């Protein structure tokens, strides 16, 4: 499950080539990524604490799963495969939206991603991979929002940016139903 390359893209998500993952993060090159948000039937969100050995963001809390599709991968299949690998979860995923973000993280690295956001529903018990994940929890959305507001540095940069976008999208979708 080695993911040592990234797909370089432009602001329209057109693939421009590939690069070693760490080099792209050192140089801050825009590349393709995905983030998966999982909710349960109670409306709680699954978040996880990244393993301390991660190249950045170790010990920070984030969404259920996030990674980089590899060259030649189907985006959704890559997301499903990574969710199974990291959290031991299999569920249907739907793409909700995409966004671009850029920000400095520790170790002199820069996250600059065209992030495809997926959402799924799962009511079981995750069986997480301890190489990737230190801990997880199901959390009420309002409690999560309060935690993020009070302690933003406890969460990854992409999570802090994607969460309000996702909640706006969920509210919009719900209002149309």
C-alpha positions as a printed NumPy array, in Angstrom:
array([[  0.   ,   0.   ,   0.   ],
       [  2.947,   2.281,  -0.673],
       [  1.877,   5.713,  -1.854],
       [  5.178,   7.349,  -2.668],
       [  4.126,   9.343,  -5.728],
       [  1.615,  12.113,  -6.314],
       [ -0.15 ,  13.282,  -9.452],
       [  0.729,  16.897, -10.212],
       [ -2.286,  18.884, -11.422],
       [ -3.295,  22.404, -12.363],
       [ -6.107,  24.43 , -10.737],
       [ -8.621,  22.557, -12.957],
       [ -7.33 ,  19.128, -11.791],
       [ -5.776,  18.36 , -15.169],
       [ -2.881,  15.936, -14.65 ],
       [  0.484,  17.457, -15.538],
       [  2.789,  14.633, -14.471],
       [  3.954,  12.903, -11.324],
       [  6.496,  13.489,  -8.596],
       [  7.801,  11.77 ,  -5.494],
       [  5.407,  12.578,  -2.64 ],
       [  8.014,  14.052,  -0.318],
       [  9.517,  16.224,  -3.075],
       [  6.065,  17.613,  -3.934],
       [  5.517,  18.46 ,  -0.265],
       [  8.95 ,  20.061,   0.076],
       [  8.366,  22.214,  -3.012],
       [  4.675,  22.896,  -2.412],
       [  3.591,  21.588,  -5.824],
       [ -0.156,  21.308,  -6.438],
       [ -1.166,  17.644,  -6.498],
       [ -4.274,  15.445,  -6.373],
       [ -5.557,  14.122,  -3.05 ],
       [ -8.749,  12.809,  -1.51 ],
       [-10.39 ,  13.162,   1.876],
       [-13.094,  10.831,   3.154],
       [-15.676,  11.83 ,   5.742],
       [-17.748,   9.101,   7.378],
       [-20.977,   9.68 ,   9.284],
       [-23.062,   7.163,  11.202],
       [-26.845,   6.85 ,  11.503],
       [-26.758,   9.087,  14.605],
       [-25.201,  11.919,  12.575],
       [-21.846,  11.555,  14.342],
       [-18.621,  11.963,  12.396],
       [-15.742,   9.508,  12.491],
       [-12.435,  11.248,  13.145],
       [ -9.044,   9.708,  13.748],
       [ -5.764,  10.73 ,  15.315],
       [ -2.868,  10.291,  12.918],
       [ -0.112,   7.94 ,  14.044],
       [  2.847,   9.756,  15.573],
       [  5.206,   8.379,  12.895],
       [  3.457,  10.17 ,   9.988],
       [  5.718,  12.428,   7.886],
       [  3.588,  15.362,   8.981],
       [  0.507,  15.783,  11.118],
       [  1.501,  12.997,  13.505],
       [ -0.8  ,  13.063,  16.54 ],
       [ -3.267,  15.47 ,  14.911],
       [ -6.96 ,  14.668,  14.516],
       [ -8.522,  14.528,  11.075],
       [-11.291,  13.003,   8.962],
       [-11.736,   9.245,   8.59 ],
       [ -9.171,   8.89 ,   5.803],
       [ -7.063,  10.997,   3.467],
       [ -4.397,  10.117,   0.926],
       [ -3.111,  10.533,  -2.626],
       [ -4.267,   8.443,  -5.578],
       [ -1.349,   6.929,  -7.426],
       [ -0.698,   7.414, -11.144],
       [ -3.104,   5.208, -13.087],
       [ -5.519,   4.789, -10.155],
       [ -9.238,   5.406, -10.405],
       [ -9.907,   8.14 ,  -7.828],
       [-12.937,   6.539,  -6.142],
       [-11.41 ,   3.044,  -6.155],
       [ -8.242,   4.476,  -4.625],
       [-10.32 ,   6.157,  -1.898],
       [-12.229,   2.944,  -1.148],
       [ -9.008,   0.931,  -1.014],
       [ -7.304,   3.406,   1.314],
       [-10.336,   3.598,   3.646],
       [-10.202,  -0.19 ,   3.98 ],
       [ -6.428,  -0.14 ,   4.544],
       [ -6.382,   2.652,   7.154],
       [ -9.675,   2.145,   9.013],
       [-10.819,  -1.363,   8.094],
       [-14.053,   0.097,   6.737],
       [-15.91 ,  -0.725,   3.568],
       [-18.895,   1.42 ,   2.626],
       [-20.289,   3.247,  -0.356],
       [-18.674,   6.609,  -1.039],
       [-20.042,   9.549,  -2.974],
       [-17.969,  12.467,  -4.161],
       [-19.345,  15.651,  -2.635],
       [-17.026,  18.425,  -3.86 ],
       [-13.411,  19.388,  -4.538],
       [-11.33 ,  22.298,  -3.295],
       [ -7.769,  23.569,  -3.434],
       [ -5.807,  24.521,  -0.351],
       [ -2.232,  25.436,   0.457],
       [ -0.509,  25.738,   3.802],
       [  2.743,  25.138,   5.611],
       [  2.927,  22.151,   7.931],
       [  5.739,  20.94 ,  10.158],
       [  9.093,  19.552,   8.989],
       [  9.412,  22.334,   6.382],
       [  6.686,  20.79 ,   4.24 ],
       [  3.893,  22.475,   2.297],
       [  0.49 ,  20.936,   1.653],
       [ -0.849,  22.154,  -1.706],
       [ -3.623,  19.881,  -2.814],
       [ -6.542,  19.623,  -5.16 ],
       [ -8.611,  17.651,  -2.663],
       [-11.553,  15.503,  -3.764],
       [-13.937,  15.096,  -0.817],
       [-15.96 ,  11.902,  -0.437],
       [-18.689,  11.077,   2.063],
       [-19.943,   7.736,   3.29 ],
       [-22.096,   6.176,   5.996],
       [-20.905,   3.435,   8.316],
       [-22.341,   2.099,  11.585],
       [-19.83 ,  -0.579,  12.526],
       [-16.625,  -0.596,  14.521],
       [-13.498,   0.53 ,  12.653],
       [-10.54 ,  -1.85 ,  12.781],
       [ -7.785,   0.673,  12.2  ],
       [ -4.228,   0.105,  11.014],
       [ -1.911,   1.161,  13.862],
       [  0.808,   2.17 ,  11.396],
       [ -1.533,   4.897,  10.126],
       [ -3.886,   5.612,  13.019],
       [ -3.278,   6.143,  16.756],
       [ -6.919,   6.44 ,  17.841],
       [-10.409,   7.217,  16.574],
       [-13.745,   8.414,  17.851],
       [-17.295,   9.083,  16.76 ],
       [-18.199,  12.655,  17.664],
       [-21.301,  14.831,  17.559],
       [-20.922,  17.541,  14.89 ],
       [-21.627,  20.426,  17.295],
       [-19.11 ,  19.056,  19.799],
       [-16.582,  18.687,  16.983],
       [-17.126,  22.265,  15.801],
       [-16.586,  23.545,  19.332],
       [-13.386,  21.491,  19.678],
       [-12.044,  22.789,  16.339],
       [-12.896,  26.382,  17.316],
       [-11.226,  26.069,  20.732],
       [ -8.168,  24.034,  19.658],
       [ -7.616,  24.369,  15.892],
       [ -3.983,  23.246,  16.08 ],
       [ -5.206,  19.844,  17.29 ],
       [ -6.504,  19.177,  13.742],
       [ -4.896,  18.849,  10.311],
       [ -4.905,  21.834,   7.984],
       [ -7.081,  20.111,   5.355],
       [ -9.634,  18.995,   7.929],
       [-10.059,  22.537,   9.264],
       [-10.678,  23.774,   5.731],
       [-12.823,  20.907,   4.423],
       [-15.128,  20.507,   7.443],
       [-17.114,  23.753,   7.044],
       [-17.378,  23.182,   3.284],
       [-18.722,  19.683,   3.883],
       [-21.205,  20.857,   6.505],
       [-22.451,  23.587,   4.143],
       [-22.882,  20.972,   1.421],
       [-24.692,  18.557,   3.75 ],
       [-27.025,  21.316,   4.933],
       [-27.712,  22.362,   1.338],
       [-28.341,  18.763,   0.236],
       [-30.589,  18.117,   3.245],
       [-32.605,  21.261,   2.552],
       [-33.308,  20.011,  -0.995],
       [-34.672,  16.672,   0.229]])
